């Protein structure tokens, strides 16, 4: 078996300094597509649930192979306000689905007629495409931080990382930021049964073991098994799991699916009548590394299909990022380049994991429908952050580029989004908290004032319900993302066709523990700044910050970004 040596850049918990370590990546044992007897993954799921819970498959695999999803922007709804008002009398349930490391690379985002990188790669996601056809699809949604812990904390509290004080995967916002009310906790406080399972918050210390105050009942975590991880100590490999292995030991996301369906069955009677509405948060790990999923999903993406495996791109200007720092489970070599054959196979495995996740989501959505809950349940689907697949000569996250920060967001609100709609407006992940609150008809959460550390209930996001009325209004036209780097913070503002990035040196009281920033000093003379123009640079390869014809744009975006950031600390 061929093994390719690459180098991992390991990042310390404080994101200071880089350490190079060599690991081995073991390729998938099947390098090329073959004709095999496909089996429905539902058969494996059914063997691990009670016979009374047995269901028909969501999609057989041949249908998945033949799927040809489309998306159409339709006329806006005009009765949204009336329906939201009526929700106060008949409270809707909420199914909140969050996945890990997913770019907006779904069939619902496929639109080859428009010059957008993500919209030109066709991914097999028939179940999510069906959900999107009954939902509003936000084409330009941005995470606030391209790392699991900070991003999930931000969107689930409705606060920006500078307020939660969570910049890594080991800080708990109730310790370092404030005793902030979370999205599920707010529903719990309003009489909802709140249920969490899979990966919703980042587990462990960063959430005090899945944040007990958020849930009505104890959190449901699936048993961990390392059976499918590579036995040679490798980090970041990919593999396909055989039918026999899946039958013997199901994958973690499979077990989350089985658990979710059982819980829905148990709570469905009271949920249908509105006697006991629920808020269920279901977190899937895939397509997070390792890229491991059942073998049949690899065959959706033959290596001969060159369109799906865009080769690595090369910097046109070397000053875009002088040093690449990548979390220890991510992959790059010291030259920031992976051999083309390795890159193609890694991308193939990543796409296979997306299709696998899509099938599991479909299982839950079909079960929701069969229980008679679909017409009374709001469904929200999103990712915590994006991921580089070799673009910008980077493999992983924790950057301020588009690839690490733009994520899918799909929201279905029965009676409002039934015919499907899309919005190209720029929105942010922390907008989901107030949006779901308003969609469910609950009392709105107040907006946070400056210096809101001591306020338990408020949000910095904005409800997206106005976009249901007019999907492309520009009431909110910017998104802010950030990452810690060394002794400071990179901030990025995405506005219209531009992404502007700048760096601030931070002074804080015990910054290593995520304490509050007391002052900041911006990098001088545009030395750390970057500007990308998406009209002719969708891959963000060319830094035009010092070009004369962009001077006015740079000045305006810099002023807006600096003011926005500085206002948070006053």
XYZ file of C-alpha atoms in Angstrom:
570
model
C 0.000 0.000 0.000
C 1.342 3.382 -0.967
C 1.949 5.781 1.876
C 2.566 9.450 1.446
C 4.645 11.414 3.917
C 3.342 14.829 4.853
C 4.050 17.258 7.645
C 1.548 18.415 10.241
C 1.771 21.908 11.667
C 0.723 21.535 15.292
C -0.661 24.606 17.016
C -0.467 25.073 20.764
C -3.601 25.753 22.797
C -2.693 29.418 22.938
C -2.092 29.479 19.170
C 1.483 30.689 19.738
C 4.276 29.121 17.749
C 4.260 26.175 15.371
C 5.844 22.730 15.669
C 6.401 20.469 12.685
C 5.797 16.752 13.108
C 5.839 14.081 10.423
C 2.950 11.629 10.152
C 1.831 9.077 7.618
C -1.401 9.301 5.683
C -2.780 5.979 4.551
C -4.838 6.257 1.359
C -8.250 4.714 0.930
C -7.800 1.054 0.071
C -9.886 1.510 -3.078
C -8.241 4.116 -5.241
C -10.552 3.819 -8.224
C -14.276 3.412 -8.682
C -15.488 -0.107 -9.279
C -18.830 -1.750 -9.844
C -19.925 -3.198 -6.513
C -23.196 -4.373 -5.046
C -24.563 -1.336 -3.265
C -26.375 -1.746 0.040
C -28.660 0.689 1.769
C -27.142 2.119 4.916
C -30.597 2.011 6.462
C -30.222 -1.760 6.742
C -27.307 -1.202 9.077
C -29.213 1.356 11.119
C -32.251 -0.855 11.448
C -30.235 -3.683 12.968
C -29.375 -1.392 15.864
C -32.878 -0.215 16.742
C -35.973 -1.880 18.128
C -38.171 -3.627 15.599
C -40.982 -1.236 16.495
C -38.815 1.624 15.242
C -38.113 0.040 11.850
C -38.684 2.369 8.919
C -38.476 2.260 5.172
C -35.306 3.749 3.641
C -35.093 7.470 3.034
C -33.464 6.987 -0.347
C -32.117 3.830 -1.860
C -28.608 4.183 -3.114
C -29.436 3.958 -6.814
C -31.712 6.982 -6.372
C -28.844 8.822 -4.739
C -26.619 8.106 -7.697
C -29.223 9.412 -10.123
C -30.135 12.528 -8.137
C -30.010 15.773 -10.055
C -30.848 18.488 -7.510
C -31.881 21.936 -8.602
C -32.637 25.172 -6.782
C -34.984 27.924 -7.813
C -35.476 31.335 -6.259
C -39.235 31.840 -5.916
C -41.453 34.781 -5.000
C -41.275 35.904 -1.403
C -43.928 35.007 1.139
C -46.267 37.758 2.265
C -48.036 36.013 5.130
C -44.969 35.421 7.296
C -45.976 37.928 9.958
C -49.399 36.336 10.428
C -47.926 32.857 10.724
C -45.270 33.940 13.207
C -47.961 35.630 15.267
C -50.043 32.456 15.276
C -47.043 30.474 16.523
C -47.541 32.098 19.905
C -50.769 30.085 20.266
C -49.550 26.829 18.664
C -45.867 26.589 19.457
C -43.731 24.957 16.795
C -41.049 22.421 17.571
C -37.451 23.038 16.505
C -34.980 20.559 15.042
C -31.551 22.198 15.041
C -28.956 20.235 13.019
C -25.308 21.259 13.041
C -22.417 19.544 11.254
C -18.667 19.901 11.444
C -16.195 21.383 8.920
C -18.735 21.749 6.106
C -18.282 24.264 3.296
C -21.424 25.352 1.407
C -20.778 22.379 -0.854
C -24.227 20.866 -1.236
C -26.413 20.178 -4.219
C -28.643 23.070 -3.141
C -25.724 25.441 -3.709
C -24.972 24.096 -7.189
C -25.420 26.944 -9.679
C -22.913 26.724 -12.550
C -24.326 29.813 -14.259
C -22.990 32.110 -11.568
C -19.262 32.741 -10.970
C -18.989 31.194 -7.528
C -16.467 28.530 -6.598
C -18.765 26.482 -4.355
C -21.685 26.602 -6.784
C -19.728 24.888 -9.560
C -18.907 21.625 -7.792
C -21.821 19.215 -7.809
C -22.147 17.165 -4.631
C -24.662 14.338 -4.112
C -26.909 15.515 -1.261
C -30.486 14.640 -2.300
C -31.953 14.782 1.205
C -30.590 18.196 2.044
C -31.556 19.388 -1.425
C -35.118 18.282 -0.718
C -35.022 20.166 2.598
C -33.696 23.229 0.773
C -36.602 23.099 -1.693
C -38.920 23.772 1.263
C -36.662 26.251 3.033
C -34.834 29.524 2.711
C -31.254 28.899 1.637
C -28.754 31.548 2.693
C -26.050 31.642 0.049
C -23.663 33.881 1.989
C -23.656 32.930 5.649
C -20.429 33.386 7.632
C -19.103 31.859 10.838
C -17.550 34.140 13.436
C -14.530 31.906 14.049
C -13.123 29.054 11.972
C -12.604 26.608 14.830
C -15.206 24.378 16.512
C -15.181 25.622 20.109
C -15.235 29.378 19.457
C -17.665 29.113 16.540
C -20.204 26.909 18.302
C -20.012 28.988 21.459
C -20.635 32.144 19.434
C -23.644 30.919 17.451
C -25.231 29.115 20.429
C -24.928 32.153 22.714
C -25.563 34.748 20.007
C -22.385 36.580 21.095
C -19.173 37.324 19.252
C -15.930 35.630 20.323
C -14.605 38.903 21.757
C -17.508 38.731 24.229
C -17.596 34.988 24.928
C -13.785 35.120 25.379
C -13.590 31.678 23.775
C -10.701 31.519 21.301
C -9.877 27.817 21.522
C -11.362 24.419 22.310
C -10.656 24.386 26.041
C -12.305 27.581 27.369
C -15.833 27.589 28.838
C -17.706 30.831 28.235
C -19.460 30.753 31.623
C -16.000 30.875 33.232
C -14.133 33.317 30.985
C -16.875 35.423 29.393
C -20.122 35.500 31.305
C -23.086 33.407 32.380
C -24.706 33.768 28.971
C -28.028 32.126 28.132
C -27.748 29.724 25.196
C -30.161 29.079 22.335
C -31.475 25.765 23.739
C -31.507 27.206 27.262
C -33.784 30.043 26.123
C -36.227 27.526 24.671
C -35.983 25.505 27.877
C -36.788 28.620 29.931
C -39.854 29.098 27.721
C -41.313 25.691 28.469
C -39.707 23.613 25.716
C -38.337 20.127 26.195
C -34.702 20.585 25.147
C -32.711 17.585 23.973
C -29.105 17.457 22.808
C -27.210 14.636 21.135
C -24.074 14.187 19.048
C -21.698 17.128 18.701
C -23.575 20.381 19.345
C -21.357 22.315 21.710
C -17.695 21.422 21.464
C -17.498 18.640 24.065
C -15.349 18.508 27.180
C -13.879 21.475 28.994
C -15.010 24.023 26.407
C -18.660 23.416 27.354
C -18.324 21.846 30.813
C -19.392 18.589 29.176
C -22.104 19.840 26.800
C -23.400 22.672 28.999
C -25.891 21.014 31.399
C -27.984 24.222 31.921
C -29.070 24.048 28.273
C -30.953 20.765 28.459
C -34.108 19.455 30.077
C -32.698 15.954 30.260
C -29.130 14.627 30.412
C -27.155 15.046 27.212
C -27.044 12.070 24.830
C -23.501 11.224 23.770
C -22.803 8.213 21.568
C -20.151 5.709 22.675
C -16.701 6.453 21.304
C -14.817 3.806 19.361
C -11.405 4.057 17.739
C -11.929 0.932 15.648
C -11.987 2.877 12.405
C -9.083 5.174 13.170
C -5.822 4.230 11.566
C -3.821 1.799 13.673
C -0.379 3.164 12.769
C -0.756 6.408 14.724
C -1.579 8.435 11.641
C -3.429 11.719 11.882
C -5.840 12.944 9.266
C -6.237 9.852 7.084
C -9.195 8.598 5.121
C -10.740 5.194 4.795
C -13.869 3.403 3.658
C -15.725 1.088 5.999
C -17.004 -2.221 4.690
C -20.527 -3.552 5.041
C -19.322 -6.184 7.498
C -17.531 -3.669 9.704
C -20.496 -1.304 9.816
C -22.734 -4.215 10.747
C -20.438 -5.200 13.611
C -19.799 -1.695 14.948
C -21.838 1.222 13.606
C -20.179 4.593 13.135
C -20.797 7.324 15.705
C -23.050 9.439 13.468
C -25.139 6.363 12.710
C -25.737 5.862 16.420
C -26.702 9.519 16.831
C -29.263 9.025 14.056
C -30.772 5.959 15.721
C -30.955 7.771 19.059
C -32.568 10.857 17.520
C -35.266 8.762 15.841
C -36.052 6.883 19.041
C -36.368 10.104 21.014
C -38.626 11.647 18.380
C -40.871 8.593 18.547
C -41.112 8.883 22.322
C -42.017 12.572 22.382
C -44.115 12.792 19.231
C -47.614 12.570 20.718
C -47.351 15.624 22.961
C -45.241 17.471 20.395
C -47.906 17.123 17.685
C -50.623 18.638 19.858
C -48.432 21.435 21.161
C -48.834 20.150 24.718
C -45.065 19.717 25.002
C -43.033 21.326 22.197
C -39.408 20.299 21.824
C -36.108 21.804 20.795
C -33.818 19.025 19.601
C -30.194 19.795 18.766
C -28.545 17.066 16.684
C -24.853 17.321 15.881
C -23.053 15.278 13.223
C -19.267 14.912 13.183
C -18.879 14.355 9.453
C -17.331 15.617 7.281
C -14.744 16.287 10.027
C -11.480 14.350 9.899
C -10.883 11.486 9.850
C -12.631 11.188 6.486
C -14.145 7.798 7.244
C -17.543 6.623 6.020
C -19.243 3.540 4.513
C -17.591 2.378 1.332
C -20.465 3.011 -1.066
C -20.235 6.765 -0.695
C -16.750 6.780 -2.193
C -18.177 5.440 -5.428
C -20.283 8.549 -5.932
C -17.024 10.347 -6.739
C -14.880 8.404 -9.232
C -11.323 9.684 -9.323
C -11.624 9.879 -13.090
C -14.117 12.734 -12.675
C -11.583 15.551 -12.811
C -14.204 18.273 -12.286
C -14.600 17.318 -8.639
C -10.891 17.320 -7.926
C -9.637 20.809 -8.666
C -5.827 20.809 -8.446
C -4.023 22.816 -5.830
C -3.686 26.522 -6.636
C -0.558 28.596 -6.298
C -0.137 31.942 -4.630
C 0.211 34.793 -7.086
C 1.615 37.011 -4.342
C 3.619 35.538 -1.458
C 2.620 38.138 1.142
C -0.941 36.918 1.641
C 0.004 34.721 4.583
C 3.611 34.458 5.629
C 3.152 31.521 7.964
C 0.481 28.874 7.941
C -0.561 27.649 11.344
C -2.819 24.653 11.353
C -4.420 22.826 14.254
C -2.733 19.522 15.056
C -5.357 17.391 13.326
C -5.115 19.323 10.088
C -2.674 18.655 7.291
C 0.004 20.514 5.393
C 3.663 20.080 4.663
C 6.303 22.697 5.341
C 5.976 23.970 1.772
C 2.193 24.234 2.198
C 1.603 21.824 -0.647
C 0.129 18.342 -1.008
C 0.920 16.127 -4.015
C -1.932 16.238 -6.553
C -2.798 12.545 -6.226
C -3.101 12.844 -2.430
C -5.158 15.994 -2.716
C -7.596 14.361 -5.159
C -8.128 11.381 -2.867
C -8.580 13.554 0.200
C -11.143 15.695 -1.578
C -12.917 12.566 -2.741
C -13.095 11.269 0.838
C -14.366 14.620 2.111
C -17.156 14.655 -0.479
C -18.026 11.035 0.348
C -18.431 12.006 4.000
C -20.799 14.817 3.006
C -23.014 12.386 1.091
C -22.938 9.980 4.027
C -24.003 12.753 6.415
C -26.755 13.751 3.970
C -28.220 10.263 4.115
C -28.320 10.299 7.915
C -30.003 13.702 7.955
C -32.538 12.283 5.507
C -33.280 9.413 7.882
C -34.186 11.855 10.651
C -36.223 14.159 8.394
C -38.227 11.260 7.004
C -38.895 9.982 10.508
C -40.082 13.452 11.479
C -42.518 13.330 8.554
C -43.749 9.825 9.298
C -44.474 10.804 12.888
C -46.653 13.649 11.643
C -44.298 16.306 13.017
C -42.968 17.883 9.819
C -45.748 20.455 9.510
C -45.223 21.622 13.071
C -41.414 21.617 13.259
C -38.938 24.290 12.232
C -35.773 22.713 10.822
C -32.448 24.542 10.849
C -29.372 23.044 9.167
C -25.934 24.643 9.363
C -22.207 24.048 9.865
C -19.912 25.405 12.549
C -17.301 26.667 10.026
C -15.824 25.916 6.638
C -12.730 24.096 5.447
C -9.884 24.425 2.942
C -9.397 21.493 0.596
C -6.069 22.620 -0.800
C -7.240 26.090 -1.795
C -4.844 28.858 -0.778
C -2.327 26.015 -0.393
C -4.001 25.165 2.883
C -5.688 22.089 4.235
C -7.911 22.756 7.211
C -9.481 25.683 8.989
C -8.374 28.497 11.340
C -7.893 31.130 8.647
C -9.707 34.329 7.718
C -10.248 33.203 4.117
C -13.669 32.621 2.539
C -13.151 28.858 2.502
C -12.827 28.606 6.279
C -15.632 31.005 7.179
C -18.460 30.677 4.666
C -20.911 27.950 5.696
C -24.304 26.605 4.625
C -27.454 27.750 6.399
C -30.863 26.297 5.512
C -33.999 27.039 7.537
C -37.419 25.476 6.944
C -40.395 27.199 8.571
C -43.654 25.360 7.813
C -46.238 27.569 6.222
C -43.686 30.229 5.275
C -40.851 28.699 3.255
C -42.819 25.770 1.773
C -42.155 26.710 -1.853
C -38.448 27.339 -1.303
C -36.461 30.540 -1.614
C -32.869 31.731 -1.601
C -31.162 34.803 -0.220
C -27.833 36.184 -1.391
C -27.669 38.709 1.442
C -24.651 38.507 3.722
C -25.641 37.033 7.083
C -23.846 35.564 10.112
C -24.140 32.345 12.090
C -24.903 34.204 15.321
C -28.083 35.448 13.604
C -29.576 31.956 13.959
C -30.357 32.393 17.686
C -32.757 35.373 17.299
C -34.108 33.950 14.023
C -35.278 30.658 15.533
C -36.718 32.496 18.528
C -38.808 34.737 16.276
C -39.790 31.881 13.939
C -41.105 29.908 16.922
C -43.135 32.887 18.115
C -41.279 33.352 21.405
C -40.647 36.748 22.928
C -37.644 38.294 21.145
C -34.260 38.343 22.836
C -32.968 41.895 23.422
C -29.950 43.182 21.536
C -26.747 43.404 23.547
C -25.463 46.854 24.499
C -21.751 47.593 24.584
C -19.912 45.779 27.351
C -22.534 43.072 27.841
C -20.353 40.677 29.855
C -22.629 40.920 32.886
C -25.902 40.570 30.956
C -27.070 36.965 30.846
C -29.724 37.292 28.145
C -29.052 39.300 24.997
C -27.753 38.654 21.484
C -25.437 40.430 19.062
C -27.009 38.723 16.076
C -29.994 39.932 14.077
C -33.143 37.973 13.259
C -33.213 36.904 9.628
C -36.996 36.768 9.438
C -37.139 40.009 7.390
C -35.279 38.113 4.664
C -38.232 35.743 4.471
C -40.307 38.714 3.330
C -37.624 40.032 0.998
C -34.843 37.463 0.540
C -32.298 39.860 -0.946
C -32.754 42.993 1.102
C -29.509 44.553 2.305
C -30.505 45.515 5.834
C -27.456 43.603 7.009
C -24.587 43.783 4.552
C -21.462 42.770 6.487
C -20.113 39.735 8.317
C -17.215 39.738 10.773
C -14.908 36.766 11.369
C -11.755 36.472 13.465
C -8.965 34.148 14.595
C -6.300 34.410 17.287
C -2.777 34.423 15.899
C 0.250 34.871 18.123
C -0.188 37.902 20.399
C -3.083 39.325 18.492
C -6.171 38.758 16.405
C -6.913 38.737 12.705
C -10.300 40.285 11.918
C -12.039 39.972 8.556
C -14.988 41.910 7.212
C -16.955 40.498 4.268
C -18.952 43.225 2.517
C -20.527 42.927 -0.912
C -17.775 41.641 -3.224
C -14.861 42.359 -0.883
C -13.071 40.622 1.970
C -10.810 42.901 4.005
C -8.522 41.523 6.725
C -6.480 43.379 9.345
C -4.503 42.489 12.449
C -4.693 43.906 15.988
C -2.194 43.405 18.801
C -4.157 42.683 21.976
C -3.527 43.531 25.599
C -5.595 41.616 28.110
C -5.768 40.591 31.723
C -4.422 37.058 31.568
C -5.009 36.416 27.870
C -3.873 32.793 28.178
C -7.072 32.053 30.101
C -9.269 33.948 27.708
C -9.802 36.946 29.974
C -11.091 40.275 28.769
C -9.160 42.446 26.367
C -8.232 45.819 27.827
C -6.820 47.461 24.703
C -5.758 46.778 21.143
C -3.317 48.298 18.685
C -3.783 47.868 14.942
C -0.924 46.808 12.711
C 0.490 49.966 11.090
C 0.832 51.023 7.444
C -1.282 48.216 5.981
C 1.559 45.867 6.826
C -0.802 43.106 7.948
C -3.833 44.008 5.843
C -5.317 42.056 2.931
C -8.037 42.885 0.430
C -9.616 40.395 -1.965
C -11.978 41.371 -4.769
C -14.410 38.538 -5.524
C -15.420 40.021 -8.835
C -12.221 38.629 -10.365
C -10.620 36.619 -7.546
C -13.084 34.157 -6.037
C -10.214 31.989 -4.755
C -8.734 34.918 -2.805
C -5.287 34.499 -4.277
C -4.374 38.125 -5.019
C -3.927 40.659 -2.229
C -4.797 44.052 -3.764
C -4.657 46.105 -0.556
C -1.811 48.310 -1.839
C -3.097 48.833 -5.358
C -3.967 52.465 -6.096
C -7.417 51.885 -7.576
C -8.564 50.172 -4.364
C -7.461 52.956 -2.003
C -10.957 54.304 -1.289
C -12.365 50.820 -0.765
C -9.555 49.929 1.630
C -10.026 53.124 3.644
C -13.773 52.605 3.997
C -13.544 48.946 4.942
C -10.693 49.552 7.352
C -12.613 52.324 9.084
C -15.750 50.175 9.331
C -13.873 47.134 10.636
C -11.806 49.073 13.182
C -14.836 50.938 14.509
C -16.856 47.738 14.778
C -14.138 45.933 16.729
C -13.224 48.858 18.987
C -16.875 49.452 19.906
C -16.999 46.011 21.513
C -14.442 47.003 24.129
C -15.794 50.421 25.138
